[in-house]
């Protein structure tokens, strides 16, 4: 039987939990920045930002 994610997090050390929390925070910030850049490009150029440019 597999443990749920919440149960798996309970068994982590404080250091591991802190590392995962920091990585999640960084990932969230990167996603928000990408969305912001696409939106700003759309407002200035009137077209969507291509993946290769971003």
mmCIF file of N, CA and C in Angstrom:
data_model
loop_
_atom_site.group_PDB
_atom_site.id
_atom_site.type_symbol
_atom_site.label_atom_id
_atom_site.label_comp_id
_atom_site.label_asym_id
_atom_site.label_seq_id
_atom_site.Cartn_x
_atom_site.Cartn_y
_atom_site.Cartn_z
ATOM 1 N N UNK A 1 0.852 -1.186 0.000
ATOM 2 C CA UNK A 1 0.000 0.000 0.000
ATOM 3 C C UNK A 1 0.894 1.244 0.000
ATOM 4 N N UNK A 2 0.561 2.202 -0.839
ATOM 5 C CA UNK A 2 1.368 3.413 -0.951
ATOM 6 C C UNK A 2 0.928 4.448 0.075
ATOM 7 N N UNK A 3 1.894 5.180 0.578
ATOM 8 C CA UNK A 3 1.582 6.278 1.480
ATOM 9 C C UNK A 3 1.123 7.484 0.685
ATOM 10 N N UNK A 4 0.257 8.276 1.258
ATOM 11 C CA UNK A 4 -0.135 9.514 0.593
ATOM 12 C C UNK A 4 1.017 10.499 0.702
ATOM 13 N N UNK A 5 0.967 11.568 -0.075
ATOM 14 C CA UNK A 5 2.023 12.567 -0.053
ATOM 15 C C UNK A 5 2.145 13.172 1.341
ATOM 16 N N UNK A 6 1.027 13.448 1.973
ATOM 17 C CA UNK A 6 1.049 14.046 3.304
ATOM 18 C C UNK A 6 1.747 13.124 4.304
ATOM 19 N N UNK A 7 1.501 11.826 4.212
ATOM 20 C CA UNK A 7 2.148 10.879 5.109
ATOM 21 C C UNK A 7 3.641 10.779 4.818
ATOM 22 N N UNK A 8 4.015 10.901 3.551
ATOM 23 C CA UNK A 8 5.432 10.844 3.203
ATOM 24 C C UNK A 8 6.166 12.064 3.734
ATOM 25 N N UNK A 9 5.539 13.226 3.706
ATOM 26 C CA UNK A 9 6.163 14.451 4.196
ATOM 27 C C UNK A 9 6.335 14.387 5.704
ATOM 28 N N UNK A 10 5.427 13.737 6.386
ATOM 29 C CA UNK A 10 5.524 13.629 7.845
ATOM 30 C C UNK A 10 6.792 12.912 8.282
ATOM 31 N N UNK A 11 7.302 12.015 7.461
ATOM 32 C CA UNK A 11 8.451 11.213 7.841
ATOM 33 C C UNK A 11 9.785 11.819 7.418
ATOM 34 N N UNK A 12 9.766 13.012 6.874
ATOM 35 C CA UNK A 12 11.006 13.665 6.466
ATOM 36 C C UNK A 12 11.669 14.344 7.657
ATOM 37 N N UNK A 13 12.974 14.503 7.553
ATOM 38 C CA UNK A 13 13.679 15.276 8.576
ATOM 39 C C UNK A 13 13.374 16.758 8.346
ATOM 40 N N UNK A 14 13.665 17.573 9.337
ATOM 41 C CA UNK A 14 13.410 19.018 9.200
ATOM 42 C C UNK A 14 14.210 19.607 8.053
ATOM 43 N N UNK A 15 15.439 19.138 7.895
ATOM 44 C CA UNK A 15 16.290 19.663 6.826
ATOM 45 C C UNK A 15 15.719 19.316 5.454
ATOM 46 N N UNK A 16 15.263 18.066 5.283
ATOM 47 C CA UNK A 16 14.665 17.655 4.010
ATOM 48 C C UNK A 16 13.379 18.425 3.737
ATOM 49 N N UNK A 17 12.566 18.608 4.763
ATOM 50 C CA UNK A 17 11.318 19.348 4.603
ATOM 51 C C UNK A 17 11.603 20.796 4.197
ATOM 52 N N UNK A 18 12.598 21.408 4.829
ATOM 53 C CA UNK A 18 12.952 22.797 4.507
ATOM 54 C C UNK A 18 13.446 22.899 3.065
ATOM 55 N N UNK A 19 14.236 21.931 2.627
ATOM 56 C CA UNK A 19 14.743 21.924 1.251
ATOM 57 C C UNK A 19 13.599 21.812 0.248
ATOM 58 N N UNK A 20 12.667 20.902 0.504
ATOM 59 C CA UNK A 20 11.514 20.737 -0.390
ATOM 60 C C UNK A 20 10.667 22.000 -0.409
ATOM 61 N N UNK A 21 10.479 22.613 0.744
ATOM 62 C CA UNK A 21 9.691 23.845 0.824
ATOM 63 C C UNK A 21 10.342 24.961 0.010
ATOM 64 N N UNK A 22 11.661 25.092 0.099
ATOM 65 C CA UNK A 22 12.382 26.116 -0.669
ATOM 66 C C UNK A 22 12.288 25.849 -2.170
ATOM 67 N N UNK A 23 12.430 24.579 -2.567
ATOM 68 C CA UNK A 23 12.332 24.239 -3.990
ATOM 69 C C UNK A 23 10.940 24.518 -4.538
ATOM 70 N N UNK A 24 9.917 24.237 -3.751
ATOM 71 C CA UNK A 24 8.540 24.530 -4.181
ATOM 72 C C UNK A 24 8.339 26.034 -4.340
ATOM 73 N N UNK A 25 8.919 26.803 -3.440
ATOM 74 C CA UNK A 25 8.810 28.258 -3.508
ATOM 75 C C UNK A 25 9.488 28.790 -4.777
ATOM 76 N N UNK A 26 10.665 28.271 -5.079
ATOM 77 C CA UNK A 26 11.389 28.686 -6.286
ATOM 78 C C UNK A 26 10.606 28.305 -7.539
ATOM 79 N N UNK A 27 10.052 27.088 -7.561
ATOM 80 C CA UNK A 27 9.274 26.639 -8.725
ATOM 81 C C UNK A 27 8.049 27.525 -8.935
ATOM 82 N N UNK A 28 7.379 27.892 -7.845
ATOM 83 C CA UNK A 28 6.209 28.761 -7.945
ATOM 84 C C UNK A 28 6.607 30.122 -8.494
ATOM 85 N N UNK A 29 7.731 30.666 -8.026
ATOM 86 C CA UNK A 29 8.194 31.962 -8.512
ATOM 87 C C UNK A 29 8.550 31.919 -9.992
ATOM 88 N N UNK A 30 9.179 30.838 -10.437
ATOM 89 C CA UNK A 30 9.524 30.709 -11.858
ATOM 90 C C UNK A 30 8.270 30.646 -12.719
ATOM 91 N N UNK A 31 7.274 29.914 -12.275
ATOM 92 C CA UNK A 31 6.021 29.822 -13.034
ATOM 93 C C UNK A 31 5.343 31.185 -13.099
ATOM 94 N N UNK A 32 5.317 31.898 -11.989
ATOM 95 C CA UNK A 32 4.709 33.228 -11.976
ATOM 96 C C UNK A 32 5.458 34.192 -12.888
ATOM 97 N N UNK A 33 6.782 34.111 -12.902
ATOM 98 C CA UNK A 33 7.564 34.987 -13.768
ATOM 99 C C UNK A 33 7.311 34.673 -15.235
ATOM 100 N N UNK A 34 7.198 33.401 -15.572
ATOM 101 C CA UNK A 34 6.927 33.013 -16.956
ATOM 102 C C UNK A 34 5.571 33.539 -17.405
ATOM 103 N N UNK A 35 4.567 33.395 -16.562
ATOM 104 C CA UNK A 35 3.229 33.906 -16.894
ATOM 105 C C UNK A 35 3.263 35.417 -17.057
ATOM 106 N N UNK A 36 3.980 36.096 -16.168
ATOM 107 C CA UNK A 36 4.098 37.557 -16.247
ATOM 108 C C UNK A 36 4.758 37.971 -17.561
ATOM 109 N N UNK A 37 5.845 37.295 -17.942
ATOM 110 C CA UNK A 37 6.552 37.653 -19.174
ATOM 111 C C UNK A 37 5.689 37.443 -20.409
ATOM 112 N N UNK A 38 4.947 36.353 -20.452
ATOM 113 C CA UNK A 38 4.051 36.088 -21.581
ATOM 114 C C UNK A 38 2.978 37.170 -21.657
ATOM 115 N N UNK A 39 2.415 37.522 -20.510
ATOM 116 C CA UNK A 39 1.360 38.541 -20.472
ATOM 117 C C UNK A 39 1.895 39.903 -20.918
ATOM 118 N N UNK A 40 3.068 40.286 -20.424
ATOM 119 C CA UNK A 40 3.641 41.581 -20.794
ATOM 120 C C UNK A 40 3.974 41.637 -22.285
ATOM 121 N N UNK A 41 4.484 40.539 -22.828
ATOM 122 C CA UNK A 41 4.790 40.483 -24.250
ATOM 123 C C UNK A 41 3.516 40.625 -25.071
ATOM 124 N N UNK A 42 2.458 39.963 -24.629
ATOM 125 C CA UNK A 42 1.186 40.050 -25.340
ATOM 126 C C UNK A 42 0.658 41.487 -25.343
ATOM 127 N N UNK A 43 0.757 42.170 -24.212
ATOM 128 C CA UNK A 43 0.271 43.551 -24.131
ATOM 129 C C UNK A 43 1.095 44.485 -25.012
ATOM 130 N N UNK A 44 2.400 44.252 -25.095
ATOM 131 C CA UNK A 44 3.241 45.166 -25.872
ATOM 132 C C UNK A 44 3.248 44.842 -27.365
ATOM 133 N N UNK A 45 3.211 43.554 -27.731
ATOM 134 C CA UNK A 45 3.326 43.155 -29.131
ATOM 135 C C UNK A 45 2.003 42.746 -29.765
ATOM 136 N N UNK A 46 1.003 42.430 -28.956
ATOM 137 C CA UNK A 46 -0.282 42.010 -29.488
ATOM 138 C C UNK A 46 -0.326 40.569 -29.954
ATOM 139 N N UNK A 47 0.700 39.802 -29.635
ATOM 140 C CA UNK A 47 0.718 38.384 -29.983
ATOM 141 C C UNK A 47 1.365 37.600 -28.853
ATOM 142 N N UNK A 48 1.118 36.296 -28.873
ATOM 143 C CA UNK A 48 1.658 35.465 -27.808
ATOM 144 C C UNK A 48 3.160 35.242 -27.981
ATOM 145 N N UNK A 49 3.844 35.123 -26.892
ATOM 146 C CA UNK A 49 5.276 34.872 -26.885
ATOM 147 C C UNK A 49 5.538 33.427 -27.281
ATOM 148 N N UNK A 50 6.391 33.234 -28.275
ATOM 149 C CA UNK A 50 6.705 31.881 -28.720
ATOM 150 C C UNK A 50 7.617 31.215 -27.695
ATOM 151 N N UNK A 51 7.487 29.902 -27.590
ATOM 152 C CA UNK A 51 8.251 29.146 -26.601
ATOM 153 C C UNK A 51 9.761 29.329 -26.809
ATOM 154 N N UNK A 52 10.220 29.365 -28.039
ATOM 155 C CA UNK A 52 11.641 29.491 -28.332
ATOM 156 C C UNK A 52 12.203 30.822 -27.856
ATOM 157 N N UNK A 53 11.399 31.885 -27.920
ATOM 158 C CA UNK A 53 11.851 33.226 -27.513
ATOM 159 C C UNK A 53 11.899 33.341 -25.998
ATOM 160 N N UNK A 54 10.895 32.769 -25.332
ATOM 161 C CA UNK A 54 10.774 32.900 -23.882
ATOM 162 C C UNK A 54 11.858 32.172 -23.162
#
